[in-house]
Coordinates of C-alpha atoms in Angstrom, one line a residue:
M6 CA -20.6 12.3 -4.5
K7 CA -18.2 9.6 -3.3
K8 CA -16.3 6.6 -4.5
P9 CA -17.6 3.2 -3.4
F10 CA -16.1 2.0 -0.1
S11 CA -13.9 5.2 0.2
R12 CA -15.3 6.2 3.6
R13 CA -15.9 2.8 5.1
S14 CA -12.5 1.2 4.2
S15 CA -10.8 4.1 6.0
R16 CA -11.8 2.5 9.3
L17 CA -9.6 -0.5 8.5
I18 CA -6.4 1.5 8.2
A19 CA -4.5 3.7 10.7
L20 CA -5.6 7.3 10.5
V21 CA -3.1 10.1 10.1
A22 CA -3.8 12.9 12.5
V23 CA -5.3 15.8 10.7
P24 CA -4.6 19.3 12.0
L25 CA -7.7 21.4 12.6
V26 CA -7.5 25.0 11.6
A27 CA -9.9 27.9 12.2
V28 CA -8.9 30.9 10.2
T29 CA -11.1 33.3 12.2
S30 CA -11.1 34.1 15.9
I31 CA -13.5 31.6 17.3
S32 CA -14.0 30.9 21.0
V33 CA -14.3 27.2 21.6
A34 CA -14.6 27.5 25.4
S35 CA -18.3 26.6 25.3
A36 CA -17.7 23.8 22.9
T37 CA -15.2 22.1 25.2
S38 CA -17.6 21.9 28.0
W39 CA -19.9 19.3 26.5
R40 CA -19.3 15.6 26.2
S41 CA -21.2 12.5 25.1
S42 CA -23.4 10.9 27.6
T43 CA -22.6 7.4 28.8
H44 CA -26.2 6.5 28.7
S45 CA -27.9 5.3 25.6
A46 CA -28.8 8.1 23.2
A47 CA -32.5 7.0 23.0
Q48 CA -32.8 7.5 26.8
T49 CA -31.2 11.0 26.8
A50 CA -32.9 12.5 23.7
T51 CA -35.5 14.2 25.9
H52 CA -33.9 17.6 25.9
V53 CA -35.5 19.8 23.2
I54 CA -33.2 22.2 21.4
S55 CA -34.8 25.4 20.3
D56 CA -35.1 25.6 16.5
P57 CA -36.4 28.9 15.1
S58 CA -36.7 27.5 11.5
T59 CA -40.0 28.2 9.9
L60 CA -39.4 26.0 6.8
R61 CA -42.0 23.2 6.3
V62 CA -43.0 20.7 3.6
R63 CA -46.3 20.3 1.8
Q64 CA -46.8 16.9 0.3
Q65 CA -48.4 16.4 -3.1
A66 CA -48.5 13.8 -5.8
G67 CA -45.4 13.9 -8.0
G68 CA -43.2 15.6 -5.4
G69 CA -44.0 18.0 -2.6
V70 CA -42.8 21.6 -2.0
F71 CA -41.2 23.7 0.7
Y72 CA -42.8 26.7 2.2
D73 CA -42.3 29.2 5.0
A74 CA -44.8 28.7 7.8
K75 CA -44.5 32.3 8.9
T76 CA -44.9 34.0 5.5
R77 CA -46.8 31.2 3.8
K78 CA -44.5 31.7 0.8
V79 CA -43.1 28.8 -1.2
F80 CA -39.4 28.3 -0.7
V81 CA -37.4 26.8 -3.6
P82 CA -33.9 25.7 -2.6
R83 CA -31.3 26.6 -5.3
G84 CA -27.6 26.7 -4.7
A85 CA -24.4 24.6 -4.7
D86 CA -22.2 22.2 -2.8
Y87 CA -19.3 23.9 -1.1
I88 CA -16.4 21.4 -1.0
R89 CA -12.9 21.9 0.2
V90 CA -10.2 19.2 -0.3
A91 CA -7.1 18.8 1.7
Q92 CA -4.6 16.0 2.4
N93 CA -6.5 13.7 0.0
A94 CA -9.6 14.2 2.2
L95 CA -12.7 15.2 0.1
H96 CA -14.6 17.0 2.8
S97 CA -12.2 19.2 4.7
T98 CA -14.3 22.3 4.8
F99 CA -14.4 22.3 8.6
V100 CA -10.9 20.9 9.1
N101 CA -8.8 23.5 7.3
Y102 CA -11.6 26.0 7.9
N103 CA -11.4 29.4 6.3
G104 CA -14.4 31.4 7.5
R105 CA -13.6 34.5 5.4
E106 CA -13.3 32.4 2.2
A107 CA -16.7 30.8 3.0
S108 CA -18.3 34.2 3.6
A109 CA -17.0 35.5 0.3
A110 CA -18.4 32.4 -1.5
M111 CA -21.8 32.8 0.1
A112 CA -21.9 36.5 -0.7
K113 CA -21.4 35.8 -4.3
M114 CA -24.0 33.1 -4.2
H115 CA -26.5 35.5 -2.6
A116 CA -25.8 38.1 -5.2
E117 CA -26.8 35.6 -7.9
G118 CA -30.0 34.9 -6.0
Y119 CA -29.0 31.5 -4.6
N120 CA -30.4 30.6 -1.2
V121 CA -28.9 27.2 -0.2
I122 CA -25.4 25.8 0.3
R123 CA -24.6 22.2 1.0
V124 CA -21.6 21.2 3.2
Y125 CA -20.3 18.0 4.7
L126 CA -19.3 17.0 8.2
P127 CA -15.8 15.4 8.1
Y128 CA -16.2 11.9 9.3
Y129 CA -12.5 11.4 9.6
A130 CA -12.0 14.5 11.9
I131 CA -15.3 15.2 13.6
A132 CA -14.5 13.0 16.6
S133 CA -11.9 13.3 19.2
P134 CA -9.2 10.7 18.5
S135 CA -9.2 8.9 21.9
S136 CA -12.7 9.3 23.3
R137 CA -16.3 8.9 22.2
T138 CA -16.8 12.6 21.9
L139 CA -17.0 15.1 19.0
N140 CA -14.2 17.4 18.3
P141 CA -15.0 20.8 19.8
T142 CA -13.0 22.7 17.1
V143 CA -15.0 21.1 14.3
I144 CA -18.2 22.0 16.0
A145 CA -17.1 25.5 16.6
N146 CA -16.2 25.8 12.9
V147 CA -19.6 24.5 11.9
A148 CA -21.3 27.0 14.3
N149 CA -19.2 29.8 12.8
F150 CA -20.2 28.8 9.3
L151 CA -23.9 28.9 10.3
R152 CA -23.4 32.4 11.6
R153 CA -21.8 33.5 8.4
A154 CA -24.5 31.8 6.3
Q155 CA -27.2 33.6 8.3
A156 CA -25.5 36.9 7.7
A157 CA -25.3 36.1 3.9
Q158 CA -29.0 35.0 3.9
V159 CA -28.1 31.6 2.7
K160 CA -29.6 28.4 4.2
V161 CA -27.3 25.4 5.0
L162 CA -27.9 21.8 4.2
L163 CA -25.6 20.0 6.7
T164 CA -24.7 16.5 5.4
S165 CA -23.4 13.5 7.3
D166 CA -21.1 11.1 5.6
G167 CA -21.4 8.4 8.3
L168 CA -20.0 7.6 11.7
P169 CA -16.7 9.1 12.8
S170 CA -13.7 6.9 11.8
S171 CA -12.1 7.4 15.2
P172 CA -11.3 4.1 16.9
A173 CA -13.3 5.2 19.9
W174 CA -16.4 5.3 17.8
S175 CA -16.0 1.7 16.5
P176 CA -19.3 -0.1 16.8
T177 CA -19.8 -3.5 18.5
P178 CA -19.1 -5.8 15.5
L179 CA -21.9 -7.7 13.9
A180 CA -20.4 -11.0 12.9
Q181 CA -22.6 -11.3 9.9
S182 CA -22.1 -7.9 8.3
V183 CA -19.4 -5.3 7.5
D184 CA -19.5 -1.7 6.2
P185 CA -21.2 -0.2 4.3
N186 CA -24.0 -2.8 4.9
S187 CA -23.7 -2.8 8.7
N188 CA -24.5 0.9 8.7
V189 CA -28.1 -0.3 8.3
F190 CA -27.9 -3.9 9.6
N191 CA -25.9 -3.4 12.8
P192 CA -28.0 -2.0 15.8
S193 CA -24.7 -0.8 17.4
E194 CA -24.1 1.6 14.5
L195 CA -27.7 2.9 14.8
S196 CA -27.1 3.7 18.5
L197 CA -23.8 5.4 17.6
A198 CA -25.5 7.5 14.9
E199 CA -28.0 8.7 17.5
I200 CA -25.2 9.7 19.9
Q201 CA -23.5 11.5 17.1
I202 CA -26.7 13.5 16.2
Q203 CA -27.3 14.3 19.9
D204 CA -23.8 15.5 20.5
L205 CA -23.7 17.5 17.3
F206 CA -26.8 19.5 18.0
T207 CA -26.2 19.8 21.7
G208 CA -22.7 21.1 20.9
L209 CA -24.0 23.6 18.3
A210 CA -26.6 24.8 20.7
K211 CA -24.1 25.4 23.4
D212 CA -21.9 27.2 20.9
R213 CA -24.9 29.4 20.2
A214 CA -25.1 28.4 16.6
P215 CA -28.1 29.9 14.8
L216 CA -29.9 26.6 14.0
G217 CA -32.5 28.7 12.1
A218 CA -29.8 29.1 9.4
L219 CA -30.2 25.4 8.6
F220 CA -32.2 24.4 5.5
G221 CA -32.0 20.8 6.8
Y222 CA -29.9 17.9 8.0
E223 CA -29.0 15.0 5.7
L224 CA -28.8 11.8 7.7
Q225 CA -26.5 10.1 5.2
N226 CA -25.0 11.0 1.9
E227 CA -25.7 8.4 -0.8
Q228 CA -26.9 5.5 1.3
D229 CA -26.1 2.3 -0.5
F230 CA -25.6 -1.5 -0.2
A231 CA -22.5 -3.4 -1.4
Y232 CA -23.5 -6.8 -2.7
S233 CA -19.9 -8.0 -2.8
L234 CA -19.6 -7.8 1.0
M235 CA -21.3 -9.5 4.0
P236 CA -24.0 -10.4 4.6
F237 CA -24.6 -10.8 0.9
E238 CA -21.3 -12.6 0.3
V239 CA -18.2 -13.4 2.4
P240 CA -15.0 -11.8 1.1
A241 CA -12.3 -14.2 0.1
T242 CA -8.8 -13.8 -1.1
K243 CA -8.3 -14.6 -4.8
T244 CA -5.1 -15.7 -6.6
V245 CA -5.2 -14.6 -10.2
T246 CA -2.8 -15.9 -12.8
V247 CA -2.9 -14.3 -16.3
S248 CA -1.0 -15.6 -19.4
A249 CA -1.1 -14.3 -22.9
L250 CA -2.1 -16.7 -25.7
T251 CA -0.1 -15.9 -28.8
T252 CA 0.9 -17.4 -32.2
A253 CA 4.3 -18.2 -30.5
G254 CA 2.7 -20.1 -27.7
V255 CA 1.5 -19.4 -24.1
G256 CA 3.2 -16.4 -22.5
A257 CA 4.9 -16.5 -19.1
P258 CA 2.4 -16.1 -16.2
S259 CA 1.8 -13.2 -13.9
T260 CA 0.3 -14.0 -10.6
F261 CA -1.3 -11.7 -8.2
T262 CA -3.6 -11.9 -5.2
I263 CA -6.8 -9.8 -4.8
N264 CA -7.3 -9.4 -1.1
P265 CA -10.7 -9.0 0.7
D266 CA -10.0 -5.3 1.2
G267 CA -9.6 -4.7 -2.5
T268 CA -5.8 -4.4 -2.5
T269 CA -3.5 -6.5 -4.7
T270 CA -0.2 -8.2 -4.0
L271 CA 2.3 -9.3 -6.6
L272 CA 3.4 -12.9 -6.1
K273 CA 5.3 -13.6 -9.3
A274 CA 5.9 -12.0 -12.7
A275 CA 7.8 -14.4 -14.8
S276 CA 10.1 -13.1 -17.6
S277 CA 11.5 -16.3 -19.2
G278 CA 10.1 -17.8 -22.4
K279 CA 9.4 -16.6 -25.9
V280 CA 6.5 -14.4 -24.7
P281 CA 7.0 -12.2 -21.6
A282 CA 4.4 -11.9 -18.9
V283 CA 1.5 -9.5 -19.2
G284 CA 1.9 -6.1 -17.6
H285 CA 0.5 -4.8 -14.3
V286 CA -2.7 -6.5 -13.0
T287 CA -5.1 -4.3 -11.0
P288 CA -8.6 -4.7 -9.6
T289 CA -11.2 -2.0 -9.6
Y290 CA -13.4 -3.3 -6.8
R291 CA -13.2 -6.0 -4.2
A292 CA -14.5 -9.5 -3.5
D293 CA -16.5 -11.3 -6.2
E294 CA -17.3 -8.1 -8.0
A295 CA -13.7 -7.5 -8.9
Y296 CA -12.9 -6.1 -12.3
V297 CA -9.3 -7.2 -13.1
G298 CA -7.4 -5.5 -15.9
W299 CA -3.8 -5.8 -17.3
T300 CA -1.6 -4.5 -20.1
K301 CA -0.5 -6.4 -23.2
P302 CA 3.0 -8.0 -23.1
A303 CA 5.7 -6.5 -25.2
T304 CA 6.0 -9.1 -27.9
T305 CA 6.1 -9.3 -31.7
A306 CA 3.9 -12.4 -31.7
K307 CA 0.2 -11.8 -32.3
V308 CA -1.8 -12.0 -29.1
T309 CA -5.0 -14.0 -29.6
G310 CA -6.3 -14.0 -26.1
Y311 CA -5.5 -14.4 -22.4
R312 CA -5.8 -17.4 -20.1
V313 CA -7.0 -16.4 -16.6
T314 CA -7.0 -18.8 -13.6
V315 CA -8.7 -17.7 -10.4
S316 CA -8.2 -19.6 -7.1
F317 CA -9.9 -18.9 -3.8
S318 CA -8.5 -19.1 -0.3
S319 CA -9.1 -17.9 3.2
A320 CA -12.8 -17.8 2.4
Y321 CA -13.9 -17.3 6.0
T322 CA -11.8 -15.4 8.6
A323 CA -11.8 -15.6 12.4
M324 CA -13.4 -12.1 12.4
H325 CA -16.8 -13.7 11.5
T326 CA -16.8 -16.9 13.5
G327 CA -20.2 -15.9 15.0
S328 CA -21.9 -16.9 11.7
Q329 CA -22.5 -20.1 9.8
V330 CA -21.5 -20.3 6.2
C331 CA -23.9 -22.0 3.8
A332 CA -21.7 -22.3 0.7
E333 CA -18.1 -22.7 0.0
P334 CA -16.5 -21.2 -3.1
R335 CA -15.3 -23.1 -6.2
R336 CA -11.7 -23.9 -5.8
N337 CA -10.6 -22.8 -9.2
L338 CA -11.9 -21.0 -12.3
V339 CA -10.2 -21.0 -15.6
K340 CA -11.4 -18.7 -18.4
T341 CA -10.1 -17.6 -21.7
V342 CA -10.8 -14.0 -22.7
R343 CA -10.0 -11.8 -25.7
T344 CA -9.8 -8.5 -24.0
T345 CA -7.3 -7.2 -21.4
H346 CA -9.8 -7.5 -18.5
I347 CA -12.3 -9.8 -16.8
F348 CA -15.2 -9.4 -14.4
L349 CA -14.9 -11.9 -11.5
T350 CA -18.6 -11.9 -10.7
G351 CA -20.7 -14.6 -9.1
L352 CA -18.0 -17.3 -8.9
G353 CA -19.6 -19.4 -6.2
M354 CA -18.7 -17.1 -3.4
P355 CA -19.6 -18.3 0.2
Y356 CA -22.6 -16.7 1.8
L357 CA -24.3 -16.8 5.2
C358 CA -27.1 -19.0 6.3
S359 CA -28.9 -16.3 8.2
I360 CA -28.5 -12.9 9.9
K361 CA -30.3 -11.1 12.7
T362 CA -30.5 -7.4 11.8
T363 CA -31.3 -4.0 13.4
D364 CA -35.1 -4.4 13.0
G365 CA -34.9 -7.5 15.3
R366 CA -35.7 -10.0 12.6
T367 CA -33.7 -13.0 11.5
Y368 CA -33.5 -13.4 7.7
S369 CA -32.7 -16.8 6.2
L370 CA -30.3 -16.8 3.2
A371 CA -29.8 -20.5 3.0
A372 CA -30.1 -21.4 -0.7
K373 CA -27.7 -22.0 -3.5
N374 CA -27.2 -18.9 -5.7
H375 CA -29.0 -17.0 -3.0
R376 CA -28.7 -13.7 -4.8
T377 CA -31.3 -14.9 -7.3
Q378 CA -33.2 -17.6 -5.4
N379 CA -33.5 -15.4 -2.3
A380 CA -34.0 -12.2 -4.2
A381 CA -37.3 -11.5 -2.4
T382 CA -35.7 -12.2 1.0
V383 CA -32.7 -10.0 0.3
T384 CA -34.9 -7.1 -0.9
Q385 CA -37.1 -7.4 2.1
M386 CA -34.1 -7.5 4.4
E387 CA -32.7 -4.3 2.8
S388 CA -35.9 -2.4 2.6
Q389 CA -37.2 -3.2 6.1
N390 CA -33.9 -2.4 7.7
L391 CA -33.3 0.8 5.7
L392 CA -36.8 2.0 6.7
Y393 CA -36.2 1.0 10.3
W394 CA -32.8 2.8 10.4
Q395 CA -34.0 6.1 8.8
N396 CA -37.2 6.2 10.8
S397 CA -35.4 5.6 14.0
L398 CA -32.9 8.4 13.3
A399 CA -35.8 10.7 12.1
N400 CA -37.8 10.1 15.2
F401 CA -34.8 10.6 17.4
T402 CA -33.7 13.8 15.7
H403 CA -37.2 15.3 15.7
R404 CA -37.5 14.7 19.4
L405 CA -34.3 16.6 19.8
V406 CA -34.8 19.4 17.2
P407 CA -38.6 19.3 16.5
H408 CA -38.8 21.4 13.3
L409 CA -35.5 20.5 11.7
L410 CA -36.1 19.2 8.1
L411 CA -34.4 15.9 7.6
C412 CA -33.5 14.2 4.4
L413 CA -31.6 11.2 3.1
G414 CA -29.2 11.2 0.1
T415 CA -29.3 8.5 -2.5
F416 CA -28.9 7.9 -6.3
P417 CA -31.1 6.2 -8.8
P418 CA -30.2 2.5 -9.3
M419 CA -29.0 3.4 -12.8
G420 CA -26.3 5.4 -11.1
A421 CA -25.0 2.4 -9.1
T422 CA -21.4 1.3 -9.7
L423 CA -20.2 -2.2 -9.8
G424 CA -21.3 -4.2 -6.8
V425 CA -23.2 -1.3 -5.2
T426 CA -27.0 -0.7 -5.3
S427 CA -29.5 1.8 -3.8
L428 CA -33.2 1.6 -2.8
P429 CA -34.6 5.1 -3.3
Q430 CA -38.1 3.7 -3.4
V431 CA -37.8 3.1 0.4
D432 CA -36.7 6.7 1.1
L433 CA -39.5 8.1 -1.2
S434 CA -42.2 6.0 0.3
K435 CA -44.9 7.4 2.5
A436 CA -43.7 5.0 5.3
S437 CA -40.5 6.9 5.5
K438 CA -40.3 9.7 8.1
V439 CA -37.7 11.8 6.4
D440 CA -39.1 15.1 5.3
F441 CA -37.6 15.1 1.8
V442 CA -35.3 13.1 -0.4
D443 CA -32.0 14.2 -2.0
M444 CA -31.8 12.3 -5.3
H445 CA -28.5 12.6 -7.1
F446 CA -29.5 12.6 -10.8
Y447 CA -26.4 13.0 -13.0
P448 CA -26.5 13.1 -16.8
S449 CA -23.7 10.5 -16.8
Y450 CA -25.8 7.9 -15.0
G451 CA -28.0 7.2 -18.0
G452 CA -26.1 8.7 -20.9
S453 CA -25.9 7.7 -24.5
V454 CA -23.7 4.8 -23.7
K455 CA -26.7 3.1 -22.1
G456 CA -29.0 3.8 -25.0
H457 CA -30.6 7.1 -24.0
P458 CA -29.0 9.7 -26.3
T459 CA -31.0 12.8 -25.3
L460 CA -31.0 14.4 -21.9
Q461 CA -34.8 14.0 -21.8
Q462 CA -34.6 10.3 -22.5
N463 CA -31.8 10.0 -20.1
F464 CA -33.7 11.6 -17.2
A465 CA -36.8 9.6 -18.0
A466 CA -34.9 6.4 -17.9
Q467 CA -33.5 7.3 -14.4
V468 CA -37.0 8.1 -13.1
R469 CA -38.4 4.8 -14.5
D470 CA -35.5 3.1 -12.7
L471 CA -36.9 4.2 -9.4
S472 CA -39.4 1.3 -9.7
M473 CA -42.4 3.4 -8.4
K474 CA -45.0 5.6 -10.0
P475 CA -44.1 9.3 -9.7
S476 CA -47.7 9.9 -8.5
Q477 CA -46.8 7.8 -5.4
I478 CA -44.0 10.2 -4.5
T479 CA -45.5 12.9 -2.3
K480 CA -42.6 14.4 -0.3
P481 CA -40.3 17.0 -1.9
V482 CA -37.4 15.7 -4.1
V483 CA -34.3 17.8 -4.5
M484 CA -31.2 17.3 -6.5
A485 CA -28.5 18.3 -3.9
E486 CA -25.9 17.1 -6.4
F487 CA -25.9 17.3 -10.1
G488 CA -23.0 18.2 -12.4
V489 CA -20.9 17.3 -15.5
W490 CA -17.3 16.2 -15.9
K491 CA -14.6 18.5 -17.1
P492 CA -11.5 17.4 -19.1
S493 CA -9.2 16.0 -16.4
P494 CA -7.1 12.8 -15.7
G495 CA -9.4 9.9 -14.9
A496 CA -12.6 11.6 -16.1
P497 CA -14.9 9.2 -18.2
G498 CA -14.3 10.3 -21.7
K499 CA -17.8 9.7 -23.1
W500 CA -19.3 12.1 -20.5
V501 CA -16.7 14.9 -20.5
V502 CA -18.0 18.3 -21.4
P503 CA -15.3 20.4 -23.3
N504 CA -15.8 23.8 -21.7
A505 CA -17.7 25.8 -19.1
A506 CA -20.1 27.4 -21.6
A507 CA -21.2 23.9 -22.8
A508 CA -21.4 22.7 -19.2
A509 CA -23.7 25.7 -18.4
K510 CA -26.0 24.9 -21.3
E511 CA -26.3 21.2 -20.4
L512 CA -26.9 21.8 -16.7
Q513 CA -29.5 24.4 -17.5
Q514 CA -31.3 21.9 -19.7
W515 CA -31.0 19.2 -17.1
Q516 CA -32.5 21.5 -14.5
T517 CA -35.4 22.5 -16.7
I518 CA -36.1 18.8 -17.6
S519 CA -36.1 17.8 -14.0
C520 CA -39.1 20.1 -13.3
S521 CA -41.4 17.5 -14.9
V522 CA -40.3 14.0 -15.9
L523 CA -43.0 11.4 -16.3
G524 CA -45.0 13.1 -13.5
L525 CA -42.0 13.6 -11.1
H526 CA -41.4 17.3 -10.2
V527 CA -38.0 18.1 -8.7
D528 CA -38.2 21.1 -6.3
G529 CA -34.6 22.0 -5.5
W530 CA -31.2 22.1 -7.0
M531 CA -27.6 22.2 -5.8
V532 CA -24.7 22.0 -8.3
W533 CA -21.6 19.9 -7.6
T534 CA -19.7 22.1 -6.9
W535 CA -19.5 25.9 -6.4
D536 CA -15.7 26.4 -6.8
T537 CA -13.7 23.2 -6.3
S538 CA -10.7 23.3 -8.6
L539 CA -8.7 20.5 -10.3
K540 CA -5.8 21.5 -8.0
E541 CA -8.0 20.2 -5.2
K542 CA -9.6 17.2 -6.8
T543 CA -9.1 15.3 -10.0
P544 CA -10.9 14.0 -11.9
G545 CA -13.3 16.9 -11.4
S546 CA -16.5 18.4 -12.4
W547 CA -17.2 21.9 -13.9
A548 CA -17.6 24.3 -11.0
M549 CA -20.1 27.1 -11.0
T550 CA -17.3 29.7 -10.9
D551 CA -15.4 28.2 -13.9
G552 CA -15.3 30.1 -17.1
G553 CA -15.9 33.4 -15.4
G554 CA -19.0 32.0 -13.6
A555 CA -20.7 30.6 -16.7
I556 CA -22.7 28.0 -14.7
A557 CA -23.5 30.3 -11.9
R558 CA -25.1 32.8 -14.3
A559 CA -26.9 30.2 -16.4
L560 CA -28.7 28.8 -13.3
S561 CA -28.9 32.1 -11.4
P562 CA -32.3 32.7 -9.7
K563 CA -31.5 36.4 -10.3
F564 CA -31.7 36.0 -14.0
R565 CA -33.9 32.9 -14.1
P566 CA -36.4 33.3 -11.3
N567 CA -38.3 30.3 -12.6
A568 CA -35.9 27.3 -12.8
C569 CA -38.4 25.5 -14.9
R570 CA -38.0 27.9 -17.8
A571 CA -35.0 28.2 -20.0

């Protein structure tokens, strides 16, 4: 789970140094001896790292299964996400690392019959701050965690959240694209991802980490595209002026700018006149997908609506001079709305004529309203490059660690937030070389607010939204994230579950339903999260340990050996 743009935008701001802590006695001498090669990763991925894992996948229509090649027994992954939060950083498990705490959590999981735990690599701390190398302390902490997981008889799904945010890991810019889209479209980012994978597993091997403790490696958590950013559209600064329309006349204006990075700057908030200016104006997302909201002015006059004027400026910055713009934005837009918000969507934003992407092709985007007229080209560009990117990483990693299971995390299109989309049909296709797919099906993605009042209807709607027949899905599908909201500041009210007992009941039903939905059979489950508290993260989800472990017991393999039966 992540907020849109939260990882990528961090590269645009100065990073605060984060202290790395290991709460156990860990020797990092071996970890400090390795460094990234100066050669291209593709040329140096010839060294094969021993991987004693015996887990394999068996493909079948509707979703494959996992099995142990040694015992020939089916392996059904069931567990939780293990998330630590520190200094406003979501995935600090290996930053402020506490090995004893991790062991205690895995021991409790094992006692309930769980066999998998999912953890994240900290993109903001995994790299050395001044060189293109990985941080040996983080690698040592990951190695220690794998040893503890092996002792607890729990497999680990190790998840990447993207390239390190260290300046030394900055890719060669692609003039036509920015993050998160350049993750797939920029060949420089693909090369860096290969270097990161090579250095990660080389470092773990030199630290004598038991790679057999891995269930798999997730190439990316929730891979997505942002339509409000290049190459789909060129971010522009917007000046927004809002005035209240009242029975006493037009209110004093409030003027703000919405900057390309999503921030706002107050220019003027007038206070003269019969009706004062509206209250604070804030955007939710950036560029042309911005949702702008404000508060009512304090006035005795009846407010009948709001006049909103949007002006564009600085449409094209020097950062992207290597590209040709095929459309300029409208200079001004004036709208009258009744509610205290407006969506600034599709307002004649500029876009690029063409872009040459990672797959070596050049895609033409030269058409007015290209998001609709060039829909086929845009979809082809996304799908071809997403497939090329994941297959390149899969081939590279399998040359390095031959039997390591690889997956890619994503969400159903119904789960996309404003301005963001996913293409799970690419990951699920037979052309993809990842071994299995991590689909984040959440009840809130298709809830009653979208016209699907029951959990069964909700899940079916999300499966239909995959835009492919379940019979075409042959690789295993796991839900390495699913959960429900708990009452907390910022949680979406319509989807909040009041207590741990109710959350346990809903998640048990959701798990059972997932076993067979329109011919799709999910074959693995990890709850978000095991024990993350509201003190660490808010808004938050119900943790498995909340309510005396209500969710942990309700989903426990010890008491429910068959996850598909209530």
